[in-house]
Short mmCIF file of C-alpha atoms in Angstrom, two decimals:
data_model
loop_
_atom_site.label_atom_id
_atom_site.label_comp_id
_atom_site.label_asym_id
_atom_site.label_seq_id
_atom_site.Cartn_x
_atom_site.Cartn_y
_atom_site.Cartn_z
CA MET A 7 180.61 -123.67 107.64
CA ILE A 8 179.04 -121.26 105.15
CA ARG A 9 176.17 -123.68 104.64
CA SER A 10 175.48 -123.86 108.38
CA GLN A 11 175.59 -120.07 108.61
CA PHE A 12 173.00 -119.87 105.83
CA ARG A 13 170.87 -122.44 107.64
CA ILE A 14 171.00 -120.43 110.87
CA ARG A 15 170.04 -117.30 108.97
CA TRP A 16 167.06 -119.07 107.41
CA ILE A 17 165.95 -120.37 110.82
CA ALA A 18 166.29 -116.89 112.33
CA LEU A 19 164.34 -115.44 109.42
CA GLY A 20 161.60 -118.04 109.90
CA ILE A 21 161.31 -117.30 113.61
CA ALA A 22 161.19 -113.56 112.87
CA VAL A 23 158.40 -114.09 110.30
CA VAL A 24 156.38 -116.17 112.79
CA LEU A 25 156.81 -113.54 115.52
CA VAL A 26 155.82 -110.70 113.19
CA ALA A 27 152.76 -112.66 111.99
CA PHE A 28 151.76 -113.39 115.59
CA THR A 29 152.14 -109.71 116.51
CA VAL A 30 150.02 -108.63 113.54
CA VAL A 31 147.30 -111.17 114.44
CA LEU A 32 147.21 -109.88 118.02
CA ALA A 33 147.23 -106.26 116.88
CA VAL A 34 144.21 -106.68 114.60
CA GLN A 35 142.25 -108.59 117.23
CA THR A 36 140.01 -105.72 118.24
CA ARG A 37 137.50 -106.33 120.97
CA SER A 38 134.52 -104.71 119.38
CA GLN A 39 131.65 -104.08 121.75
CA PRO A 40 128.60 -105.94 120.49
CA SER A 41 125.27 -104.11 120.54
CA VAL A 42 123.07 -107.19 120.17
CA PRO A 43 122.66 -109.43 123.23
CA ARG A 44 124.08 -112.91 123.02
CA LEU A 45 120.67 -114.46 123.72
CA VAL A 46 119.31 -112.74 120.61
CA LEU A 47 122.25 -113.80 118.46
CA GLU A 48 121.85 -117.40 119.59
CA HIS A 49 118.04 -117.38 119.29
CA ALA A 50 118.03 -118.73 122.82
CA SER A 51 115.07 -119.40 125.06
CA ALA A 52 114.37 -116.73 127.63
CA PRO A 53 115.71 -117.64 131.10
CA GLN A 54 113.15 -118.61 133.68
CA LEU A 55 111.96 -115.77 135.89
CA ASN A 56 110.87 -116.11 139.47
CA LEU A 57 111.09 -112.68 141.07
CA LYS A 58 108.97 -110.27 143.04
CA THR A 59 107.89 -106.77 142.12
CA LEU A 60 108.65 -103.71 144.24
CA ASP A 61 105.13 -104.25 145.65
CA GLY A 62 105.95 -107.84 146.61
CA LYS A 63 103.90 -109.59 143.91
CA ALA A 64 105.45 -112.72 142.45
CA VAL A 65 106.16 -112.82 138.72
CA THR A 66 107.08 -116.08 137.05
CA SER A 67 107.72 -117.24 133.51
CA ALA A 68 104.54 -119.27 133.67
CA GLN A 69 102.49 -116.09 133.87
CA LEU A 70 104.15 -114.84 130.69
CA ARG A 71 103.55 -117.97 128.64
CA SER A 72 102.11 -117.30 125.15
CA LYS A 73 102.74 -113.59 125.51
CA THR A 74 105.11 -111.31 123.70
CA TYR A 75 106.97 -109.53 126.45
CA VAL A 76 109.71 -106.97 126.86
CA VAL A 77 112.32 -107.24 129.62
CA ASN A 78 114.29 -104.10 130.46
CA PHE A 79 117.24 -104.14 132.90
CA PHE A 80 117.78 -100.73 134.46
CA ASN A 81 118.48 -98.79 137.63
CA SER A 82 118.15 -95.30 139.07
CA TRP A 83 121.74 -94.08 138.79
CA CYS A 84 122.43 -95.04 135.18
CA ILE A 85 122.18 -91.97 132.93
CA PRO A 86 121.31 -93.90 129.71
CA CYS A 87 118.54 -95.62 131.70
CA GLN A 88 117.16 -92.25 132.70
CA GLN A 89 117.38 -91.06 129.08
CA GLU A 90 115.63 -94.20 127.85
CA THR A 91 112.70 -94.04 130.29
CA PRO A 92 110.50 -91.61 128.22
CA ALA A 93 110.75 -93.94 125.19
CA LEU A 94 109.83 -96.94 127.33
CA LYS A 95 106.88 -95.06 128.79
CA THR A 96 105.60 -94.07 125.34
CA PHE A 97 106.00 -97.63 124.07
CA TYR A 98 104.30 -99.10 127.14
CA ASP A 99 101.39 -96.68 126.86
CA GLN A 100 100.91 -97.70 123.24
CA HIS A 101 100.64 -101.42 124.02
CA LYS A 102 99.63 -101.91 127.69
CA SER A 103 96.03 -102.60 126.75
CA GLU A 104 96.95 -105.44 124.39
CA GLY A 105 96.20 -108.80 125.96
CA ASP A 106 99.21 -110.65 124.51
CA PHE A 107 101.66 -107.97 125.61
CA ALA A 108 103.66 -107.61 128.82
CA MET A 109 106.57 -105.48 129.90
CA LEU A 110 108.85 -105.92 132.87
CA GLY A 111 111.60 -103.85 134.35
CA ILE A 112 114.30 -105.67 136.32
CA ILE A 113 116.46 -103.72 138.73
CA ILE A 114 120.17 -104.23 138.29
CA ASP A 115 122.58 -103.05 140.98
CA ASP A 116 120.29 -100.80 142.92
CA ASP A 117 118.30 -101.03 146.14
CA ALA A 118 114.53 -101.37 146.43
CA PRO A 119 113.82 -98.20 148.47
CA THR A 120 115.71 -95.99 146.01
CA MET A 121 114.01 -97.70 143.10
CA ARG A 122 110.55 -97.20 144.62
CA GLY A 123 111.17 -93.47 144.70
CA TYR A 124 112.59 -93.50 141.18
CA VAL A 125 109.63 -95.46 139.76
CA ARG A 126 107.14 -93.17 141.48
CA ASP A 127 108.91 -89.96 140.39
CA ARG A 128 109.27 -91.10 136.77
CA GLY A 129 105.77 -92.44 136.50
CA ILE A 130 106.85 -95.91 135.48
CA GLY A 131 103.71 -97.99 135.13
CA TRP A 132 105.01 -101.43 134.20
CA PRO A 133 105.95 -103.99 136.84
CA VAL A 134 109.44 -103.50 138.22
CA LEU A 135 111.09 -106.65 139.61
CA VAL A 136 113.67 -106.84 142.36
CA ASP A 137 116.63 -109.10 141.61
CA PRO A 138 118.56 -109.00 144.90
CA LYS A 139 120.89 -111.88 144.03
CA GLY A 140 121.44 -110.70 140.48
CA SER A 141 120.41 -114.14 139.25
CA ALA A 142 118.13 -112.83 136.49
CA ALA A 143 120.88 -110.49 135.29
CA LEU A 144 123.31 -113.42 135.17
CA ASP A 145 120.82 -115.71 133.46
CA TYR A 146 120.34 -113.10 130.75
CA GLY A 147 124.09 -112.54 130.61
CA THR A 148 123.79 -108.79 131.07
CA THR A 149 126.92 -106.75 130.54
CA GLY A 150 125.57 -103.43 131.77
CA GLN A 151 122.42 -101.35 131.78
CA PRO A 152 120.11 -100.56 130.20
CA GLU A 153 119.53 -103.76 128.25
CA THR A 154 116.30 -104.71 126.55
CA TYR A 155 115.08 -108.12 125.40
CA VAL A 156 111.95 -108.95 123.43
CA VAL A 157 110.62 -112.47 123.93
CA ALA A 158 108.29 -114.11 121.39
CA PRO A 159 105.24 -116.13 122.44
CA ASP A 160 107.22 -119.37 121.99
CA GLY A 161 109.67 -118.19 124.67
CA VAL A 162 112.56 -117.39 122.33
CA VAL A 163 114.46 -114.12 122.72
CA VAL A 164 114.11 -112.68 119.24
CA CYS A 165 115.23 -109.05 119.51
CA GLY A 166 116.95 -106.68 121.86
CA THR A 167 119.83 -104.34 122.42
CA LEU A 168 122.63 -103.51 124.82
CA GLY A 169 122.14 -99.85 125.59
CA PRO A 170 119.14 -97.54 125.34
CA SER A 171 116.38 -98.28 122.82
CA SER A 172 113.96 -95.99 120.98
CA VAL A 173 110.21 -96.23 120.51
CA ALA A 174 110.67 -97.07 116.83
CA GLU A 175 113.06 -99.90 117.65
CA LEU A 176 110.79 -101.29 120.33
CA ASN A 177 107.80 -101.29 117.95
CA THR A 178 109.83 -102.97 115.21
CA TRP A 179 110.98 -105.67 117.61
CA LEU A 180 107.48 -106.23 118.97
CA ALA A 181 106.11 -106.62 115.44
CA ALA A 182 108.90 -109.04 114.55
CA ALA A 183 108.30 -111.12 117.68
CA ARG A 184 104.58 -111.32 116.99
CA ALA A 185 105.28 -112.32 113.39
CA GLY A 186 107.62 -115.08 114.56
CA GLN A 187 110.66 -113.37 113.06
CA GLN A 188 114.15 -112.97 114.43
CA CYS A 189 115.83 -109.59 114.43
CA THR A 190 119.21 -111.10 113.53
CA MET B 227 192.20 -160.80 141.36
CA HIS B 228 189.89 -160.20 144.28
CA VAL B 229 191.49 -156.84 144.84
CA ILE B 230 190.78 -155.82 141.23
CA ASP B 231 187.16 -156.96 141.52
CA ASP B 232 186.73 -154.99 144.73
CA ASP B 233 188.21 -151.89 143.09
CA ARG B 234 185.83 -152.23 140.15
CA ALA B 235 182.85 -152.63 142.46
CA THR B 236 183.91 -149.55 144.42
CA MET B 237 184.29 -147.56 141.20
CA THR B 238 180.86 -148.67 140.00
CA ARG B 239 179.32 -147.70 143.32
CA ARG B 240 181.01 -144.30 143.17
CA LYS B 241 179.69 -143.74 139.64
CA LEU B 242 176.18 -144.65 140.73
CA VAL B 243 176.09 -142.31 143.72
CA PRO B 244 175.45 -139.07 141.74
CA TRP B 245 172.76 -140.75 139.67
CA LEU B 246 171.09 -142.13 142.76
CA ALA B 247 171.24 -138.70 144.39
CA LEU B 248 169.71 -137.13 141.28
CA ALA B 249 166.96 -139.77 141.18
CA LEU B 250 166.23 -139.13 144.86
CA VAL B 251 166.00 -135.37 144.33
CA VAL B 252 163.68 -135.84 141.33
CA ALA B 253 161.50 -138.31 143.25
CA VAL B 254 161.23 -135.98 146.25
CA GLY B 255 160.42 -133.07 143.91
CA ILE B 256 157.65 -135.05 142.20
CA VAL B 257 156.15 -136.09 145.53
CA VAL B 258 156.24 -132.52 146.86
CA LEU B 259 154.68 -131.19 143.64
CA ALA B 260 151.99 -133.86 143.72
CA VAL B 261 151.13 -133.12 147.34
CA ARG B 262 151.27 -129.33 146.95
CA SER B 263 149.22 -129.30 143.72
CA ARG B 264 146.39 -131.32 145.22
CA PRO B 265 143.56 -128.78 145.26
CA ASP B 266 141.68 -127.90 148.39
CA ASN B 267 138.12 -128.91 147.63
CA SER B 268 136.36 -127.10 150.44
CA PRO B 269 133.43 -124.98 149.17
CA ALA B 270 135.21 -121.75 150.12
CA ALA B 271 138.41 -122.80 148.32
CA ARG B 272 136.45 -123.87 145.25
CA ALA B 273 134.57 -120.58 145.20
CA ALA B 274 137.79 -118.59 145.55
CA ARG B 275 139.40 -120.63 142.77
CA LEU B 276 136.44 -120.15 140.43
CA GLU B 277 136.39 -116.41 141.12
CA GLN B 278 140.02 -116.28 139.98
CA GLN B 279 139.32 -118.41 136.92
CA LEU B 280 136.49 -116.21 135.68
CA ALA B 281 137.04 -112.82 134.07
CA CYS B 282 134.84 -109.89 134.94
CA PRO B 283 132.34 -109.83 132.04
CA VAL B 284 132.20 -106.05 131.83
CA CYS B 285 135.77 -104.99 132.62
CA GLU B 286 139.16 -105.41 130.99
CA GLY B 287 141.92 -107.37 132.68
CA GLN B 288 140.17 -108.08 135.97
CA SER B 289 138.98 -111.34 137.37
CA VAL B 290 135.63 -111.74 139.07
CA ALA B 291 137.54 -111.92 142.35
CA ASP B 292 139.15 -108.51 141.77
CA SER B 293 136.30 -106.62 140.16
CA ASN B 294 133.61 -104.65 141.93
CA SER B 295 131.26 -104.46 138.93
CA PRO B 296 127.61 -105.47 139.55
CA GLN B 297 128.04 -108.52 137.34
CA SER B 298 131.17 -109.67 139.18
CA ARG B 299 129.50 -109.18 142.53
CA ALA B 300 126.49 -111.15 141.30
CA ILE B 301 128.80 -113.93 140.11
CA ARG B 302 130.61 -113.96 143.47
CA ASP B 303 127.23 -114.35 145.19
CA ASP B 304 126.09 -116.94 142.68
CA ILE B 305 129.09 -119.30 142.81
CA PRO B 306 128.59 -120.47 146.44
CA ARG B 307 124.91 -121.14 145.69
CA ARG B 308 125.84 -123.31 142.73
CA ILE B 309 128.48 -125.15 144.78
CA ALA B 310 125.90 -125.75 147.53
CA ALA B 311 123.51 -127.05 144.87
CA GLY B 312 126.06 -129.73 144.01
CA GLN B 313 127.36 -128.35 140.72
CA SER B 314 130.91 -129.23 139.76
CA ASP B 315 133.50 -126.57 138.94
CA ALA B 316 133.22 -127.51 135.27
CA ASP B 317 129.42 -127.15 135.41
CA ILE B 318 129.72 -123.71 136.97
CA ARG B 319 132.31 -122.57 134.44
CA GLN B 320 130.12 -123.90 131.65
CA TYR B 321 127.12 -121.95 132.96
CA TYR B 322 129.04 -118.69 132.77
CA VAL B 323 130.45 -119.57 129.36
CA SER B 324 126.87 -120.15 128.19
CA ARG B 325 125.95 -116.68 129.44
CA TYR B 326 129.07 -114.68 128.56
CA THR B 327 130.91 -116.84 125.97
CA GLU B 328 134.44 -118.16 126.45
CA ARG B 329 135.74 -114.64 127.00
CA ILE B 330 134.73 -115.07 130.61
CA LEU B 331 137.39 -117.73 131.11
CA GLU B 332 140.76 -116.43 132.32
CA THR B 333 142.55 -119.41 130.80
CA PRO B 334 142.72 -119.48 127.01
CA SER B 335 140.57 -122.00 125.23
CA ASN B 336 142.13 -125.05 123.62
CA SER B 337 140.81 -124.14 120.19
CA GLY B 338 141.30 -121.32 117.71
CA LEU B 339 143.78 -118.65 118.74
CA GLY B 340 143.87 -120.14 122.22
CA ILE B 341 145.99 -122.95 120.82
CA ILE B 342 148.75 -120.42 120.16
CA ALA B 343 148.76 -119.36 123.81
CA TRP B 344 149.07 -122.98 124.93
CA GLY B 345 151.37 -124.10 122.14
CA LEU B 346 153.94 -121.31 122.01
CA PRO B 347 155.57 -122.02 125.40
CA ALA B 348 155.69 -125.74 124.62
CA LEU B 349 157.15 -125.00 121.19
CA ALA B 350 159.75 -122.69 122.77
CA VAL B 351 160.80 -125.41 125.23
CA ILE B 352 161.08 -128.02 122.47
CA LEU B 353 163.04 -125.66 120.21
CA GLY B 354 165.33 -124.73 123.11
CA ALA B 355 166.00 -128.38 123.93
CA LEU B 356 166.67 -129.18 120.27
CA SER B 357 169.04 -126.23 120.00
CA ILE B 358 171.00 -127.46 123.02
CA VAL B 359 171.21 -130.98 121.56
CA VAL B 360 172.37 -129.68 118.17
CA ALA B 361 174.93 -127.35 119.78
CA VAL B 362 176.37 -130.06 122.02
CA ARG B 363 176.65 -132.51 119.14
CA ARG B 364 178.35 -129.87 116.99
CA TRP B 365 180.86 -129.06 119.73
CA SER B 366 181.62 -132.72 120.34
CA ARG B 367 182.19 -133.28 116.62
CA ALA B 368 184.54 -130.31 116.24
CA PRO B 369 187.96 -131.62 115.11
CA ARG B 370 190.74 -131.52 117.68
CA LEU B 371 193.70 -129.37 116.80
CA GLU B 372 196.66 -131.35 115.53
CA ALA B 373 200.17 -130.11 116.09
CA THR B 374 202.00 -129.18 112.92
CA ASP B 375 205.75 -129.67 112.43
CA GLU B 376 206.13 -125.99 113.11
CA ASP B 377 204.28 -126.35 116.45
CA GLU B 378 206.45 -129.27 117.43
CA ASP B 379 209.57 -127.26 116.60
CA ILE B 380 208.39 -124.48 118.89
CA VAL B 381 207.79 -126.96 121.72
CA ARG B 382 211.13 -128.65 121.17
CA ARG B 383 213.02 -125.38 121.23
CA ALA B 384 211.21 -124.32 124.39
CA ARG B 385 212.14 -127.57 126.07
CA GLU B 386 215.75 -127.23 125.00
CA GLU B 387 215.87 -123.84 126.58
CA THR B 388 214.25 -124.90 129.85
CA ASP B 389 216.10 -128.23 130.14
CA GLY B 390 219.53 -126.67 129.45
CA GLY B 391 220.31 -129.02 126.60
CA GLU B 392 219.12 -132.26 128.24
CA ARG B 393 216.75 -134.08 126.01
CA HIS B 394 214.49 -136.90 126.23
CA PRO B 395 215.16 -139.51 123.62
CA ASP B 396 211.57 -139.01 122.32
CA ASP B 397 212.47 -135.41 121.48
CA ALA B 398 215.17 -136.47 119.08
CA HIS B 399 214.82 -134.97 115.69
CA PRO B 400 216.21 -136.64 112.58
CA ASP B 401 218.20 -133.54 111.72
CA ASP B 402 219.55 -132.54 115.11
CA GLY B 403 222.44 -135.05 115.23
CA LEU B 404 221.39 -136.55 118.55
CA PRO B 405 221.43 -140.30 119.16
CA ASP B 406 218.17 -141.96 118.23
CA ASP B 407 216.67 -144.82 120.31
CA SER B 408 215.61 -146.52 117.17
CA SER B 409 219.15 -146.63 115.71
CA PRO B 410 220.78 -150.06 115.69
CA ASP B 411 223.79 -148.61 117.61
CA HIS B 412 221.70 -148.06 120.63
CA GLU B 413 221.75 -150.82 123.17
CA ALA B 414 219.57 -151.26 126.14
CA PRO B 415 221.38 -151.74 129.47
CA GLY B 416 222.33 -155.33 130.06
CA ASP B 417 222.36 -156.16 126.44
CA GLU B 418 226.12 -155.99 126.01
CA ASN B 419 226.58 -159.69 125.84
CA GLY B 420 223.78 -160.33 123.51
CA PRO B 421 221.54 -163.34 123.58
#
């Protein structure tokens, strides 16, 4: 009888230890928000693009072949997007004359008429693409806006960030992409 | 002899009835479950099911079906297109996993920590069943109480009081002076003349 009582106590103790361990594991499982896009981490190829600009011109991946290009997802109502725009403008002005360089803005969760006004008011000079079905955003696996991706001439997404980027970051990423380097 | 055989057959049939009833209930339950769990494979039903199976990639605790985030809305628009293009549910899920990792799946994965989520309920059921088996076996093995001489004395005295002194021969005690069936003086009726 005493032996069986001891056995039950040991079993209860074992179950308690397992439960405590499980609770601790769950408690320390923090969902940290990544700042580097998954495509960059996986050194993945850039998704195919087949969209139209606000002016109705078609833009495809084929036109971007052998170029180093920057893709920026943004919209008019997102405050970090608005804060990021001056840096993007400075960066674009620095490189727009370079033949192997391209920059694209892709609208995420906003309508074309509003975006036309926003682009005009902010003096955005790079092509802004309409993504009415959100397919480009899904293909890139966006989790918000702004998000920026830098694609190397071989079509691999080498650098980028979730959230606003600075001129210095953009220049570093462009140099890395041209040098065939990954940012991660 | 025939009467005994008939009685035995009746008893056997009576014993079988509950088991047959149980088997019938289980069979009907399995059929109902099988019919009810057969998924509706219409495009709309598949889309609705996939929306429930995918987690909103930018929210906490909401499925794509419940969320109004831009990404969830884009996924809701995208799923019917993929279904129309002939992609299977697994293909569609895999596409979103490739874009948003396995965190987009509402069901836990069958690897890593996900195994705990799948395994714990199964382990609990197995442990519960084992506990019941062990408990039942322990109860069935528990020794029956045996009456001590003292207990028998108590019963005998109680019977004496209730029967007003009349005793059954089996109640005879060696020390109580009553005639004992086993004594040689005792004769069964009709035995007076002997053999």
